[in-house]
Amino acid sequence: MSIKAPKGCRDIFEPEVKQIQYLERVYRETAEAYGFMEIRVPTFEQTELFQRGVGETTDIVNKEMYTFMDKGGRSMTLRPEGTAGVVRAYLEHGMANWPSPVKLYYNYHVFRYERPQKGRFREFQQFGMELFGAPGAMGTAEILSFLHSFFQRLGLHDYSLQLNSIGCQDCRPVYNETLRSYLALHREALCPDCQSRLERNPLRCLDCKNPKCQEIMAEAPLPSDCLCASCAEEEAALLEILARLGVSYELNRQLVRGLDYYTGTVFEFVSDELGAQSAFCGGGRYDNLVAELGGAETPAVGFAFGVERLRLELEAKGLLPEGETRPVLQLISFADTADEALILAAKLRQTGLRIETDILGRSFKAQMKQASRLEPQYIAILGVDELAAGQVELKRQADGQTEKIALEALAQFLLEGERRCQN
Ligand code: AMP
């Protein structure tokens, strides 16, 4: 039997790869404009990091991790999300002593053992950011301002930013107790998962997908009912800054996130184009995580989004560039000039322009056929006569105009043409 890619993993080709490169470029440029620095951390970490960081009661840790024993008998896990690894690096490298705030962004592949469907994979790419040391509304506003600006640069305006506050370490315990008392009344009707969440982490019941649990949760008390004065003030301040930044939002009091480290403000960007997988970006504050992993109390906020979901969203709205690059020049050669064509192409390619030449010994007719498929801007025939004369006739494909150019002037000519096109 032939070997196939693992279920939920995929091979990606052009033009999609070009579209991803485009998203990566805009993401990087916008992140740098906001003063964020790229970080790259290992693809796998000690399993304990995710158990402690993401939380033992989350679906990610309970059901979705790719965990294995290495040959030294240590339990390792392919990262199922980006934040825990960045926080581990923050602590390991003493970033608390760096000038504050510490602003990091990443572009990672992450791995989750989920049921694959459209926009949901077992290996997928996330862009994310983590901002350490900026407390309260200002830090969160910086992150949401970044996302707003990034989506604007992509031409994406048609989405909803949903916001909620799930309380801090002072008011969350009050909420947990209120919710526990309510859920205890419905214990028998809850799914087995929620029955165990009820004891360990009742907040998780809010995002249970079971229809019966959802019915019960529709009537449940919400985190916003129990916010302390400081959380309520922080939320009011954030909403005011967002309004002044021109960032629209909706308060979604049911919103909780699937990871345990969040505190205070959480958010999701939601689209109506993506069906069941409607959230394409999620994040929030996690002011306790650094301390939980052994550091000092450190305010922090971050987000991650699925690159594929963003790509699908942009594609549905016709907002992606075509993703194809045509060659600038195709050299047509013959049996006795093919070597020279290859050498000339190598020289011309040092300009960075895409140049095509035949390396298969194809006939003139076959090379012209290839040209009609690749659609180069120019074609040049390089025969013995042209080589002897030290010049070629360039044919501009758009209008059939021809021009004789000396071989040594060719690179300059093509570069200038390219600059004219860009201006
Ligand atoms: P999360 O880390 O679960 O908050 O997810 C952050 C973002 O990653 C989501 O909003 C999605 O865009 C994306 N995402 C999560 N799970 C998957 C998956 N299995 N396949 C593709 N994208 C995903």
Short mmCIF file of C-alpha atoms and ligand atoms in Angstrom, two decimals:
data_model
loop_
_atom_site.label_atom_id
_atom_site.label_comp_id
_atom_site.label_asym_id
_atom_site.label_seq_id
_atom_site.Cartn_x
_atom_site.Cartn_y
_atom_site.Cartn_z
CA MET A 1 0.00 0.00 0.00
CA SER A 2 1.33 3.45 -0.83
CA ILE A 3 2.21 5.75 2.07
CA LYS A 4 -0.02 8.79 2.51
CA ALA A 5 0.35 11.95 4.61
CA PRO A 6 -0.98 11.41 8.17
CA LYS A 7 -4.70 12.08 8.63
CA GLY A 8 -5.42 15.76 9.21
CA CYS A 9 -2.02 16.83 7.83
CA ARG A 10 -1.57 18.19 4.36
CA ASP A 11 0.85 19.01 1.60
CA ILE A 12 0.59 22.62 0.49
CA PHE A 13 1.45 23.81 -3.00
CA GLU A 14 1.56 27.05 -4.91
CA PRO A 15 -0.45 29.18 -5.34
CA GLU A 16 -1.54 28.55 -1.74
CA VAL A 17 2.06 28.67 -0.52
CA LYS A 18 2.43 32.10 -2.13
CA GLN A 19 -0.73 33.27 -0.36
CA ILE A 20 0.69 32.06 2.98
CA GLN A 21 3.98 33.84 2.23
CA TYR A 22 1.95 37.00 1.58
CA LEU A 23 0.20 36.66 4.98
CA GLU A 24 3.55 36.01 6.66
CA ARG A 25 5.01 39.15 5.09
CA VAL A 26 2.15 41.44 6.08
CA TYR A 27 2.10 39.90 9.55
CA ARG A 28 5.82 40.42 10.05
CA GLU A 29 5.75 43.99 8.75
CA THR A 30 2.81 44.95 10.96
CA ALA A 31 4.34 43.23 14.02
CA GLU A 32 7.59 45.11 13.52
CA ALA A 33 5.75 48.40 13.10
CA TYR A 34 4.31 47.73 16.57
CA GLY A 35 7.78 46.97 17.96
CA PHE A 36 7.34 43.19 18.37
CA MET A 37 10.34 40.89 18.01
CA GLU A 38 10.14 37.41 16.51
CA ILE A 39 10.79 34.43 18.78
CA ARG A 40 11.32 30.81 17.69
CA VAL A 41 11.08 28.07 20.31
CA PRO A 42 11.35 24.27 20.02
CA THR A 43 8.59 22.32 18.30
CA PHE A 44 8.35 19.96 21.28
CA GLU A 45 8.64 20.63 24.97
CA GLN A 46 8.44 18.62 28.17
CA THR A 47 4.85 17.39 28.53
CA GLU A 48 4.61 18.91 31.99
CA LEU A 49 4.86 22.41 30.54
CA PHE A 50 1.54 22.06 28.73
CA GLN A 51 -0.10 20.14 31.58
CA ARG A 52 0.75 22.96 33.98
CA GLY A 53 0.46 25.81 31.49
CA VAL A 54 -2.59 25.00 29.37
CA GLY A 55 -4.38 23.12 32.16
CA GLU A 56 -5.25 19.52 32.97
CA THR A 57 -8.99 20.04 32.48
CA THR A 58 -8.77 21.42 28.95
CA ASP A 59 -9.62 19.35 25.87
CA ILE A 60 -6.22 20.26 24.45
CA VAL A 61 -4.33 18.56 27.29
CA ASN A 62 -6.84 15.79 27.94
CA LYS A 63 -7.56 14.65 24.43
CA GLU A 64 -5.52 16.37 21.79
CA MET A 65 -1.81 16.25 22.57
CA TYR A 66 0.77 14.34 20.58
CA THR A 67 2.81 12.95 23.47
CA PHE A 68 5.67 10.50 23.22
CA MET A 69 8.51 9.10 25.28
CA ASP A 70 11.92 9.98 23.88
CA LYS A 71 14.75 7.48 23.93
CA GLY A 72 15.90 8.86 27.29
CA GLY A 73 12.54 7.99 28.83
CA ARG A 74 11.31 11.60 29.08
CA SER A 75 7.74 12.50 28.19
CA MET A 76 7.68 15.06 25.37
CA THR A 77 4.79 16.76 23.57
CA LEU A 78 4.53 18.45 20.18
CA ARG A 79 3.34 21.96 21.00
CA PRO A 80 -0.47 22.13 20.91
CA GLU A 81 -0.41 25.95 21.24
CA GLY A 82 2.18 28.71 21.29
CA THR A 83 1.92 30.56 24.60
CA ALA A 84 3.30 27.98 27.07
CA GLY A 85 6.58 27.61 25.14
CA VAL A 86 7.05 31.38 24.93
CA VAL A 87 6.41 31.76 28.67
CA ARG A 88 8.93 28.96 29.34
CA ALA A 89 11.49 30.86 27.20
CA TYR A 90 10.61 34.13 28.98
CA LEU A 91 11.47 32.52 32.31
CA GLU A 92 14.47 30.53 31.12
CA HIS A 93 16.15 33.61 29.62
CA GLY A 94 15.30 35.99 32.44
CA MET A 95 13.28 38.26 30.15
CA ALA A 96 11.75 39.85 33.23
CA ASN A 97 15.04 41.78 33.36
CA TRP A 98 14.75 42.98 29.77
CA PRO A 99 13.40 46.48 29.18
CA SER A 100 9.68 46.31 29.74
CA PRO A 101 7.32 45.60 28.04
CA VAL A 102 8.64 42.48 26.32
CA LYS A 103 6.87 42.17 22.96
CA LEU A 104 7.21 38.88 21.10
CA TYR A 105 5.56 37.43 18.01
CA TYR A 106 5.72 33.97 16.45
CA ASN A 107 4.82 31.95 13.41
CA TYR A 108 4.55 28.28 14.41
CA HIS A 109 3.15 24.96 13.39
CA VAL A 110 1.06 23.45 16.17
CA PHE A 111 -0.27 19.91 16.59
CA ARG A 112 -3.60 18.73 17.94
CA TYR A 113 -5.22 15.33 17.71
CA GLU A 114 -8.64 16.63 16.61
CA ARG A 115 -11.27 15.33 14.22
CA PRO A 116 -10.23 16.85 10.88
CA GLN A 117 -12.71 18.91 8.85
CA LYS A 118 -12.68 22.05 6.70
CA GLY A 119 -10.35 24.54 8.42
CA ARG A 120 -9.47 22.04 11.17
CA PHE A 121 -6.25 20.06 10.94
CA ARG A 122 -3.95 18.02 13.14
CA GLU A 123 -0.93 20.06 12.08
CA PHE A 124 -1.68 23.70 11.40
CA GLN A 125 0.07 27.05 11.35
CA GLN A 126 -0.57 29.78 13.89
CA PHE A 127 0.60 33.36 14.10
CA GLY A 128 0.62 34.71 17.62
CA MET A 129 1.91 37.41 19.94
CA GLU A 130 2.71 37.65 23.61
CA LEU A 131 3.08 40.97 25.43
CA PHE A 132 4.63 40.80 28.90
CA GLY A 133 4.73 43.56 31.48
CA ALA A 134 1.87 45.79 30.26
CA PRO A 135 -1.01 45.56 32.72
CA GLY A 136 -4.70 46.21 32.25
CA ALA A 137 -6.51 47.97 29.49
CA MET A 138 -3.45 49.52 27.81
CA GLY A 139 -1.70 46.19 27.16
CA THR A 140 -4.89 44.61 25.82
CA ALA A 141 -5.60 47.69 23.69
CA GLU A 142 -2.12 47.47 22.14
CA ILE A 143 -2.77 43.85 21.09
CA LEU A 144 -6.26 44.57 19.73
CA SER A 145 -4.98 47.67 17.96
CA PHE A 146 -2.34 45.49 16.30
CA LEU A 147 -4.93 42.94 15.14
CA HIS A 148 -7.24 45.65 13.85
CA SER A 149 -4.37 47.21 11.92
CA PHE A 150 -3.23 43.85 10.52
CA PHE A 151 -6.72 42.92 9.32
CA GLN A 152 -7.16 46.38 7.81
CA ARG A 153 -3.92 45.99 5.84
CA LEU A 154 -5.33 42.75 4.45
CA GLY A 155 -8.52 44.57 3.46
CA LEU A 156 -10.55 42.56 5.97
CA HIS A 157 -13.23 44.67 7.67
CA ASP A 158 -16.15 42.32 7.84
CA TYR A 159 -15.76 40.37 11.09
CA SER A 160 -16.91 40.60 14.63
CA LEU A 161 -14.57 41.09 17.58
CA GLN A 162 -16.21 39.44 20.58
CA LEU A 163 -15.05 40.44 24.03
CA ASN A 164 -15.67 39.24 27.54
CA SER A 165 -14.12 39.40 30.97
CA ILE A 166 -13.84 36.09 32.83
CA GLY A 167 -12.55 37.61 36.06
CA CYS A 168 -9.24 37.72 37.91
CA GLN A 169 -7.87 35.65 40.77
CA ASP A 170 -10.02 37.65 43.20
CA CYS A 171 -13.39 37.37 41.51
CA ARG A 172 -13.06 34.12 39.53
CA PRO A 173 -13.31 31.96 42.71
CA VAL A 174 -16.55 33.77 43.59
CA TYR A 175 -17.89 33.02 40.13
CA ASN A 176 -16.71 29.39 40.28
CA GLU A 177 -18.69 28.88 43.49
CA THR A 178 -21.80 30.56 42.04
CA LEU A 179 -21.57 28.41 38.93
CA ARG A 180 -20.92 25.24 40.93
CA SER A 181 -24.04 25.81 43.01
CA TYR A 182 -26.11 26.30 39.85
CA LEU A 183 -24.62 23.26 38.08
CA ALA A 184 -25.06 21.06 41.14
CA LEU A 185 -28.83 21.44 40.60
CA HIS A 186 -28.42 19.92 37.11
CA ARG A 187 -25.63 17.46 37.82
CA GLU A 188 -27.49 14.37 36.54
CA ALA A 189 -28.27 15.99 33.18
CA LEU A 190 -24.66 17.06 32.49
CA CYS A 191 -22.40 15.01 30.24
CA PRO A 192 -19.73 12.93 32.05
CA ASP A 193 -17.02 15.44 31.04
CA CYS A 194 -18.96 18.35 32.58
CA GLN A 195 -19.68 16.34 35.72
CA SER A 196 -15.95 16.09 36.29
CA ARG A 197 -15.37 19.71 35.18
CA LEU A 198 -17.96 20.77 37.76
CA GLU A 199 -15.57 19.78 40.53
CA ARG A 200 -12.25 20.69 38.95
CA ASN A 201 -12.93 23.71 36.72
CA PRO A 202 -16.61 24.61 36.22
CA LEU A 203 -15.79 27.45 33.78
CA ARG A 204 -14.95 24.78 31.18
CA CYS A 205 -18.66 23.78 31.12
CA LEU A 206 -19.40 27.08 29.37
CA ASP A 207 -17.79 25.87 26.15
CA CYS A 208 -19.04 22.27 26.21
CA LYS A 209 -20.40 21.27 22.80
CA ASN A 210 -22.95 18.79 24.17
CA PRO A 211 -26.48 20.15 23.29
CA LYS A 212 -27.97 19.23 26.68
CA CYS A 213 -25.09 20.96 28.53
CA GLN A 214 -25.48 23.98 26.26
CA GLU A 215 -29.16 24.16 27.19
CA ILE A 216 -28.25 24.14 30.87
CA MET A 217 -25.46 26.64 30.38
CA ALA A 218 -27.78 29.04 28.53
CA GLU A 219 -29.44 29.74 31.92
CA ALA A 220 -26.23 29.64 33.98
CA PRO A 221 -24.80 32.63 35.84
CA LEU A 222 -22.05 34.30 33.80
CA PRO A 223 -18.56 35.48 34.78
CA SER A 224 -19.63 39.07 34.11
CA ASP A 225 -22.23 38.74 36.92
CA CYS A 226 -19.43 38.37 39.47
CA LEU A 227 -16.70 40.77 38.29
CA CYS A 228 -14.85 42.67 40.99
CA ALA A 229 -14.57 46.46 40.80
CA SER A 230 -11.08 46.33 39.36
CA CYS A 231 -12.06 43.92 36.50
CA ALA A 232 -15.15 45.99 35.75
CA GLU A 233 -13.08 49.20 35.66
CA GLU A 234 -10.46 47.58 33.43
CA GLU A 235 -13.13 46.47 31.01
CA ALA A 236 -14.75 49.92 30.92
CA ALA A 237 -11.33 51.53 30.25
CA LEU A 238 -10.61 49.04 27.45
CA LEU A 239 -13.96 49.66 25.76
CA GLU A 240 -13.30 53.39 25.84
CA ILE A 241 -9.85 53.06 24.23
CA LEU A 242 -11.23 50.70 21.59
CA ALA A 243 -13.94 53.18 20.70
CA ARG A 244 -11.30 55.90 20.32
CA LEU A 245 -9.15 53.58 18.18
CA GLY A 246 -12.15 52.96 15.92
CA VAL A 247 -12.16 49.24 16.77
CA SER A 248 -15.72 47.89 16.89
CA TYR A 249 -16.58 45.03 19.24
CA GLU A 250 -19.48 43.08 20.65
CA LEU A 251 -19.67 41.98 24.27
CA ASN A 252 -20.27 38.22 24.33
CA ARG A 253 -20.89 37.28 27.93
CA GLN A 254 -20.82 33.53 27.13
CA LEU A 255 -17.32 33.70 25.69
CA VAL A 256 -14.67 31.68 27.50
CA ARG A 257 -11.57 30.26 25.89
CA GLY A 258 -10.49 26.63 25.67
CA LEU A 259 -7.27 27.16 27.66
CA ASP A 260 -7.08 27.55 31.42
CA TYR A 261 -4.48 30.27 31.65
CA TYR A 262 -6.77 33.16 30.70
CA THR A 263 -7.81 35.77 33.26
CA GLY A 264 -9.75 39.01 32.82
CA THR A 265 -10.31 40.09 29.23
CA VAL A 266 -10.68 37.37 26.58
CA PHE A 267 -11.57 37.86 22.92
CA GLU A 268 -12.27 36.11 19.65
CA PHE A 269 -12.54 37.31 16.08
CA VAL A 270 -15.44 35.59 14.38
CA SER A 271 -16.49 35.39 10.77
CA ASP A 272 -19.70 34.18 9.19
CA GLU A 273 -17.80 32.74 6.19
CA LEU A 274 -16.20 29.82 8.01
CA GLY A 275 -19.19 27.73 9.09
CA ALA A 276 -18.59 25.66 12.21
CA GLN A 277 -15.00 26.90 12.54
CA SER A 278 -16.13 30.51 12.73
CA ALA A 279 -13.47 31.78 15.17
CA PHE A 280 -10.30 32.55 13.29
CA CYS A 281 -8.41 34.34 16.05
CA GLY A 282 -8.53 34.12 19.83
CA GLY A 283 -6.67 35.45 22.81
CA GLY A 284 -6.81 37.35 26.05
CA ARG A 285 -4.99 38.25 29.24
CA TYR A 286 -3.14 35.65 31.27
CA ASP A 287 -1.84 37.59 34.23
CA ASN A 288 -1.14 34.49 36.40
CA LEU A 289 0.61 32.14 33.98
CA VAL A 290 4.17 33.41 34.42
CA ALA A 291 3.83 33.04 38.21
CA GLU A 292 2.18 29.62 37.86
CA LEU A 293 5.18 28.44 35.86
CA GLY A 294 7.60 29.67 38.52
CA GLY A 295 8.20 33.38 37.75
CA ALA A 296 7.15 36.58 39.45
CA GLU A 297 3.63 37.99 39.02
CA THR A 298 3.71 39.36 35.46
CA PRO A 299 0.86 40.95 33.55
CA ALA A 300 0.58 39.37 30.11
CA VAL A 301 -1.72 39.29 27.12
CA GLY A 302 -1.59 37.49 23.78
CA PHE A 303 -3.46 35.86 20.94
CA ALA A 304 -3.07 33.24 18.25
CA PHE A 305 -4.82 32.69 14.99
CA GLY A 306 -4.98 29.90 12.49
CA VAL A 307 -3.30 30.96 9.27
CA GLU A 308 -5.43 28.54 7.23
CA ARG A 309 -8.67 29.92 8.66
CA LEU A 310 -7.56 33.45 7.92
CA ARG A 311 -6.59 32.40 4.39
CA LEU A 312 -10.00 30.77 3.83
CA GLU A 313 -11.71 33.88 5.14
CA LEU A 314 -9.73 36.14 2.80
CA GLU A 315 -10.27 33.76 -0.11
CA ALA A 316 -14.04 33.71 0.42
CA LYS A 317 -13.97 37.52 0.29
CA GLY A 318 -11.72 37.70 -2.78
CA LEU A 319 -8.97 39.45 -0.79
CA LEU A 320 -5.99 37.27 -1.67
CA PRO A 321 -3.38 38.20 -4.24
CA GLU A 322 -3.26 35.80 -7.18
CA GLY A 323 -0.18 34.11 -5.80
CA GLU A 324 1.43 33.35 -9.14
CA THR A 325 4.71 34.78 -10.33
CA ARG A 326 5.28 34.83 -14.06
CA PRO A 327 8.88 34.63 -15.32
CA VAL A 328 10.26 37.93 -16.55
CA LEU A 329 12.16 36.23 -19.34
CA GLN A 330 12.21 32.83 -21.00
CA LEU A 331 15.33 32.00 -22.99
CA ILE A 332 14.68 29.69 -25.94
CA SER A 333 17.80 27.70 -26.82
CA PHE A 334 18.97 24.95 -29.19
CA ALA A 335 21.07 21.83 -28.70
CA ASP A 336 24.33 23.73 -29.30
CA THR A 337 23.41 26.80 -27.23
CA ALA A 338 21.66 25.17 -24.24
CA ASP A 339 24.81 25.40 -22.06
CA GLU A 340 25.28 29.08 -22.89
CA ALA A 341 21.60 29.73 -22.13
CA LEU A 342 21.98 28.05 -18.74
CA ILE A 343 25.05 30.20 -17.93
CA LEU A 344 23.35 33.40 -19.13
CA ALA A 345 20.24 32.54 -17.08
CA ALA A 346 22.40 32.03 -13.96
CA LYS A 347 23.92 35.48 -14.46
CA LEU A 348 20.55 37.16 -15.03
CA ARG A 349 19.05 35.40 -11.99
CA GLN A 350 21.53 37.23 -9.77
CA THR A 351 19.23 40.24 -10.20
CA GLY A 352 16.59 38.23 -8.31
CA LEU A 353 14.32 38.17 -11.35
CA ARG A 354 12.70 34.93 -12.42
CA ILE A 355 14.32 33.65 -15.64
CA GLU A 356 13.37 30.36 -17.32
CA THR A 357 15.54 28.30 -19.63
CA ASP A 358 15.26 24.77 -20.97
CA ILE A 359 17.24 22.03 -19.20
CA LEU A 360 15.52 19.05 -20.82
CA GLY A 361 16.84 19.40 -24.37
CA ARG A 362 13.35 20.16 -25.63
CA SER A 363 12.57 21.09 -29.22
CA PHE A 364 11.96 24.71 -30.22
CA LYS A 365 8.24 23.92 -30.54
CA ALA A 366 8.09 22.33 -27.08
CA GLN A 367 9.88 25.34 -25.55
CA MET A 368 7.40 27.73 -27.19
CA LYS A 369 4.57 25.59 -25.83
CA GLN A 370 6.06 25.88 -22.35
CA ALA A 371 6.26 29.66 -22.83
CA SER A 372 2.55 29.82 -23.56
CA ARG A 373 1.94 28.00 -20.26
CA LEU A 374 4.37 30.08 -18.13
CA GLU A 375 3.45 33.40 -19.77
CA PRO A 376 6.83 35.17 -19.42
CA GLN A 377 6.88 38.92 -19.97
CA TYR A 378 9.65 38.52 -22.58
CA ILE A 379 10.96 35.76 -24.81
CA ALA A 380 14.48 35.74 -26.28
CA ILE A 381 15.77 33.24 -28.79
CA LEU A 382 19.40 32.36 -28.15
CA GLY A 383 20.86 30.67 -31.21
CA VAL A 384 24.47 30.49 -32.51
CA ASP A 385 23.99 33.70 -34.51
CA GLU A 386 22.81 35.64 -31.45
CA LEU A 387 25.72 34.31 -29.40
CA ALA A 388 28.18 35.28 -32.10
CA ALA A 389 26.67 38.78 -32.33
CA GLY A 390 26.57 39.13 -28.53
CA GLN A 391 22.97 40.27 -28.57
CA VAL A 392 19.42 38.89 -28.49
CA GLU A 393 16.09 40.05 -29.78
CA LEU A 394 13.68 40.43 -26.88
CA LYS A 395 10.03 40.00 -27.69
CA ARG A 396 7.58 41.61 -25.29
CA GLN A 397 4.72 39.15 -25.10
CA ALA A 398 2.04 41.71 -24.19
CA ASP A 399 2.19 43.54 -27.54
CA GLY A 400 4.69 41.56 -29.67
CA GLN A 401 7.17 44.49 -29.79
CA THR A 402 10.77 43.46 -30.32
CA GLU A 403 14.03 45.11 -29.34
CA LYS A 404 17.69 44.14 -29.84
CA ILE A 405 19.70 44.15 -26.60
CA ALA A 406 23.40 43.38 -26.03
CA LEU A 407 23.87 40.35 -23.78
CA GLU A 408 25.83 42.32 -21.20
CA ALA A 409 23.09 44.97 -21.02
CA LEU A 410 20.28 42.45 -20.59
CA ALA A 411 20.24 42.27 -16.78
CA GLN A 412 20.07 46.06 -16.49
CA PHE A 413 17.32 46.27 -19.11
CA LEU A 414 15.15 43.67 -17.35
CA LEU A 415 15.68 45.25 -13.95
CA GLU A 416 14.69 48.69 -15.19
CA GLY A 417 11.63 47.20 -16.88
CA GLU A 418 10.70 45.55 -13.58
CA ARG A 419 11.10 48.87 -11.72
CA ARG A 420 8.89 50.61 -14.30
CA CYS A 421 6.24 47.91 -13.75
CA GLN A 422 6.34 48.41 -9.99
CA ASN A 423 5.98 52.20 -10.18
P1 AMP B 1 -6.82 28.31 20.19
O1 AMP B 1 -5.34 28.12 20.45
O2 AMP B 1 -7.62 27.04 20.37
O3 AMP B 1 -7.39 29.49 20.83
O4 AMP B 1 -6.91 28.59 18.62
C1 AMP B 1 -6.48 29.78 18.07
C2 AMP B 1 -6.81 29.77 16.60
O5 AMP B 1 -6.11 28.68 15.97
C3 AMP B 1 -8.26 29.48 16.28
O6 AMP B 1 -9.01 30.66 16.30
C4 AMP B 1 -8.16 28.92 14.88
O7 AMP B 1 -8.02 29.95 13.93
C5 AMP B 1 -6.88 28.15 14.92
N1 AMP B 1 -7.10 26.70 15.13
C6 AMP B 1 -7.37 26.07 16.30
N2 AMP B 1 -7.46 24.75 16.11
C7 AMP B 1 -7.24 24.52 14.80
C8 AMP B 1 -7.15 23.34 13.97
N3 AMP B 1 -7.31 22.12 14.48
N4 AMP B 1 -6.90 23.50 12.65
C9 AMP B 1 -6.69 24.73 12.13
N5 AMP B 1 -6.74 25.89 12.85
C10 AMP B 1 -7.01 25.78 14.17
#
